[in-house]
Amino acid sequence: MNVIFLGPPGAGKGTIAQRLQDRMGLLQISTGDLLRGAVSQGTELGKKAKGYMDAGELVPDDLVIDMLKERISQPDCRKGVILDGFPRTIPQAEALDASDISVDAVVRFNVSDETVIRRLSGRRISKSTGKIYNVNPEGMPKPPADLAEGDLIQRDDDKPEAIKNRLDVYERQTAPLIDYYEKKGMLTTIDAEQPMERIIEATTAAIEKSS
Ligand code: AMP
């Protein structure tokens, strides 16, 4: 069972995937996390990807496709994955179609630009656990009170200059995938402005329906 999560940055894909990973036994594969890992390890891929990522641009398709295929061929992916942040372009979706990786469902998380900007500017990541939190007054989930000082970091591309560019990139390069998967009859759209528990229920139901 493999599922694609589609939606703009800040729609909650990573948080929802982390929750469903425990609940449904699907492994979250975030191409953004894999790329950030490559950057921090200073690999060849990381060196090529860094400039694009810092600017909020997409990393070239061939690099991301090879990275994703390599990751998905590993044994821990056999039970099924949630693709969080892949595909992000039509050529990536076509490469997935042409591969031996089957896709059972595509869940699209719909949010307004205002919500994206508010969420991304408050988003923080725990350096020690990789968990995602939000420090805005209305943001969820809140960082735990006992977190070590300095453990929460803000991604460079969550800073205001990069956020606007990422939204433009989403509209131009990723939003066409909505139509692409709708035409294949694979798409379920979920209102990602609802309370998190409702989003989790709706997403679980969408995935179960297609299994
Ligand atoms: P994310 O963590 O999904 O927001 O991704 C962070 C950054 O990694 C993006 O802004 C892109 O620069 C890069 N990235 C992640 N996934 C992809 C992808 N599928 N194709 C191209 N670039 C990607």
Tab-separated table of N, CA, C and O in Angstrom, residues 44-93:
chain	number	residue	atom	x	y	z
A	44	GLU	N	27.574	14.298	-2.370
A	44	GLU	CA	27.527	14.940	-3.693
A	44	GLU	C	26.131	15.468	-3.969
A	44	GLU	O	25.943	16.593	-4.434
A	45	LEU	N	25.109	14.623	-3.675
A	45	LEU	CA	23.717	15.037	-3.892
A	45	LEU	C	23.404	16.279	-3.058
A	45	LEU	O	22.806	17.239	-3.543
A	46	GLY	N	23.834	16.252	-1.796
A	46	GLY	CA	23.579	17.379	-0.901
A	46	GLY	C	24.193	18.668	-1.430
A	46	GLY	O	23.567	19.731	-1.379
A	47	LYS	N	25.418	18.558	-1.960
A	47	LYS	CA	26.085	19.765	-2.480
A	47	LYS	C	25.324	20.322	-3.674
A	47	LYS	O	25.191	21.539	-3.831
A	48	LYS	N	24.806	19.421	-4.515
A	48	LYS	CA	24.060	19.886	-5.691
A	48	LYS	C	22.704	20.475	-5.281
A	48	LYS	O	22.209	21.408	-5.900
A	49	ALA	N	22.089	19.913	-4.232
A	49	ALA	CA	20.714	20.292	-3.879
A	49	ALA	C	20.622	21.575	-3.051
A	49	ALA	O	19.621	22.287	-3.107
A	50	LYS	N	21.668	21.895	-2.300
A	50	LYS	CA	21.575	22.927	-1.263
A	50	LYS	C	21.086	24.282	-1.788
A	50	LYS	O	20.185	24.899	-1.206
A	51	GLY	N	21.680	24.751	-2.868
A	51	GLY	CA	21.334	26.077	-3.385
A	51	GLY	C	19.863	26.179	-3.761
A	51	GLY	O	19.194	27.179	-3.461
A	52	TYR	N	19.354	25.128	-4.395
A	52	TYR	CA	17.940	25.122	-4.782
A	52	TYR	C	17.061	25.188	-3.533
A	52	TYR	O	16.085	25.919	-3.475
A	53	MET	N	17.426	24.382	-2.549
A	53	MET	CA	16.588	24.276	-1.347
A	53	MET	C	16.564	25.589	-0.573
A	53	MET	O	15.513	26.048	-0.132
A	54	ASP	N	17.731	26.197	-0.410
A	54	ASP	CA	17.789	27.449	0.349
A	54	ASP	C	16.932	28.524	-0.311
A	54	ASP	O	16.346	29.374	0.369
A	55	ALA	N	16.864	28.493	-1.651
A	55	ALA	CA	16.085	29.510	-2.369
A	55	ALA	C	14.598	29.158	-2.448
A	55	ALA	O	13.804	29.942	-2.954
A	56	GLY	N	14.225	27.959	-1.982
A	56	GLY	CA	12.830	27.541	-2.085
A	56	GLY	C	12.474	27.022	-3.467
A	56	GLY	O	11.317	26.860	-3.811
A	57	GLU	N	13.516	26.728	-4.285
A	57	GLU	CA	13.285	26.157	-5.629
A	57	GLU	C	13.281	24.635	-5.529
A	57	GLU	O	13.791	24.066	-4.564
A	58	LEU	N	12.763	23.982	-6.567
A	58	LEU	CA	12.802	22.528	-6.579
A	58	LEU	C	14.184	22.038	-7.027
A	58	LEU	O	14.820	22.647	-7.894
A	59	VAL	N	14.590	20.946	-6.438
A	59	VAL	CA	15.823	20.271	-6.844
A	59	VAL	C	15.522	19.565	-8.182
A	59	VAL	O	14.408	19.065	-8.369
A	60	PRO	N	16.489	19.520	-9.126
A	60	PRO	CA	16.193	18.929	-10.442
A	60	PRO	C	15.611	17.510	-10.347
A	60	PRO	O	16.026	16.699	-9.508
A	61	ASP	N	14.658	17.240	-11.248
A	61	ASP	CA	13.907	15.981	-11.220
A	61	ASP	C	14.797	14.736	-11.172
A	61	ASP	O	14.547	13.836	-10.377
A	62	ASP	N	15.820	14.690	-12.058
A	62	ASP	CA	16.593	13.439	-12.140
A	62	ASP	C	17.253	13.098	-10.804
A	62	ASP	O	17.287	11.932	-10.386
A	63	LEU	N	17.728	14.123	-10.087
A	63	LEU	CA	18.380	13.873	-8.790
A	63	LEU	C	17.377	13.300	-7.784
A	63	LEU	O	17.658	12.333	-7.072
A	64	VAL	N	16.193	13.921	-7.744
A	64	VAL	CA	15.195	13.514	-6.742
A	64	VAL	C	14.619	12.134	-7.086
A	64	VAL	O	14.397	11.306	-6.197
A	65	ILE	N	14.406	11.880	-8.367
A	65	ILE	CA	13.836	10.588	-8.782
A	65	ILE	C	14.800	9.449	-8.418
A	65	ILE	O	14.393	8.446	-7.827
A	66	ASP	N	16.084	9.629	-8.717
A	66	ASP	CA	17.068	8.580	-8.385
A	66	ASP	C	17.121	8.352	-6.875
A	66	ASP	O	17.163	7.216	-6.408
A	67	MET	N	17.111	9.448	-6.118
A	67	MET	CA	17.182	9.350	-4.657
A	67	MET	C	15.968	8.583	-4.111
A	67	MET	O	16.091	7.700	-3.265
A	68	LEU	N	14.790	8.919	-4.628
A	68	LEU	CA	13.551	8.298	-4.138
A	68	LEU	C	13.526	6.807	-4.471
A	68	LEU	O	13.199	5.976	-3.618
A	69	LYS	N	13.914	6.468	-5.696
A	69	LYS	CA	13.895	5.051	-6.103
A	69	LYS	C	14.848	4.237	-5.243
A	69	LYS	O	14.536	3.124	-4.836
A	70	GLU	N	16.005	4.829	-4.967
A	70	GLU	CA	16.995	4.123	-4.155
A	70	GLU	C	16.439	3.884	-2.742
A	70	GLU	O	16.526	2.786	-2.202
A	71	ARG	N	15.806	4.898	-2.192
A	71	ARG	CA	15.275	4.782	-0.823
A	71	ARG	C	14.161	3.747	-0.750
A	71	ARG	O	14.086	2.938	0.165
A	72	ILE	N	13.297	3.772	-1.767
A	72	ILE	CA	12.114	2.900	-1.741
A	72	ILE	C	12.480	1.436	-1.998
A	72	ILE	O	11.719	0.533	-1.664
A	73	SER	N	13.671	1.196	-2.554
A	73	SER	CA	14.074	-0.193	-2.807
A	73	SER	C	14.552	-0.868	-1.518
A	73	SER	O	14.824	-2.060	-1.497
A	74	GLN	N	14.652	-0.105	-0.429
A	74	GLN	CA	15.152	-0.708	0.809
A	74	GLN	C	14.054	-1.501	1.529
A	74	GLN	O	12.869	-1.182	1.402
A	75	PRO	N	14.465	-2.549	2.275
A	75	PRO	CA	13.484	-3.492	2.839
A	75	PRO	C	12.439	-2.853	3.749
A	75	PRO	O	11.296	-3.316	3.788
A	76	ASP	N	12.786	-1.777	4.461
A	76	ASP	CA	11.808	-1.198	5.391
A	76	ASP	C	10.622	-0.549	4.667
A	76	ASP	O	9.636	-0.166	5.303
A	77	CYS	N	10.701	-0.418	3.356
A	77	CYS	CA	9.596	0.193	2.599
A	77	CYS	C	8.602	-0.844	2.080
A	77	CYS	O	7.578	-0.480	1.495
A	78	ARG	N	8.905	-2.128	2.291
A	78	ARG	CA	8.081	-3.178	1.690
A	78	ARG	C	6.631	-3.161	2.149
A	78	ARG	O	5.727	-3.491	1.392
A	79	LYS	N	6.402	-2.766	3.412
A	79	LYS	CA	5.027	-2.803	3.927
A	79	LYS	C	4.177	-1.644	3.421
A	79	LYS	O	2.964	-1.616	3.615
A	80	GLY	N	4.813	-0.681	2.814
A	80	GLY	CA	4.058	0.456	2.279
A	80	GLY	C	4.597	1.776	2.792
A	80	GLY	O	5.143	1.854	3.896
A	81	VAL	N	4.443	2.799	1.975
A	81	VAL	CA	4.998	4.109	2.334
A	81	VAL	C	3.984	5.219	2.102
A	81	VAL	O	3.054	5.086	1.318
A	82	ILE	N	4.212	6.314	2.817
A	82	ILE	CA	3.539	7.573	2.511
A	82	ILE	C	4.591	8.449	1.852
A	82	ILE	O	5.609	8.781	2.476
A	83	LEU	N	4.364	8.795	0.604
A	83	LEU	CA	5.295	9.690	-0.085
A	83	LEU	C	4.914	11.125	0.267
A	83	LEU	O	3.870	11.618	-0.149
A	84	ASP	N	5.754	11.748	1.070
A	84	ASP	CA	5.480	13.086	1.593
A	84	ASP	C	6.398	14.059	0.843
A	84	ASP	O	7.591	14.130	1.118
A	85	GLY	N	5.818	14.759	-0.140
A	85	GLY	CA	6.638	15.720	-0.895
A	85	GLY	C	7.164	15.172	-2.206
A	85	GLY	O	8.024	15.783	-2.831
A	86	PHE	N	6.679	14.034	-2.635
A	86	PHE	CA	7.035	13.448	-3.935
A	86	PHE	C	5.808	12.748	-4.488
A	86	PHE	O	5.151	12.041	-3.734
A	87	PRO	N	5.462	12.877	-5.760
A	87	PRO	CA	6.088	13.728	-6.766
A	87	PRO	C	5.727	15.194	-6.572
A	87	PRO	O	4.711	15.520	-5.978
A	88	ARG	N	6.554	16.073	-7.116
A	88	ARG	CA	6.333	17.514	-7.018
A	88	ARG	C	6.221	18.147	-8.401
A	88	ARG	O	6.008	19.356	-8.497
A	89	THR	N	6.447	17.337	-9.445
A	89	THR	CA	6.328	17.837	-10.823
A	89	THR	C	5.694	16.726	-11.660
A	89	THR	O	5.719	15.559	-11.258
A	90	ILE	N	5.168	17.113	-12.837
A	90	ILE	CA	4.600	16.095	-13.743
A	90	ILE	C	5.684	15.072	-14.146
A	90	ILE	O	5.419	13.873	-14.067
A	91	PRO	N	6.901	15.499	-14.543
A	91	PRO	CA	7.904	14.479	-14.882
A	91	PRO	C	8.189	13.504	-13.729
A	91	PRO	O	8.420	12.320	-13.956
A	92	GLN	N	8.137	13.972	-12.489
A	92	GLN	CA	8.333	13.044	-11.355
A	92	GLN	C	7.188	12.037	-11.291
A	92	GLN	O	7.390	10.844	-11.034
A	93	ALA	N	5.956	12.503	-11.518
A	93	ALA	CA	4.796	11.596	-11.483
A	93	ALA	C	4.897	10.588	-12.619
A	93	ALA	O	4.606	9.399	-12.440
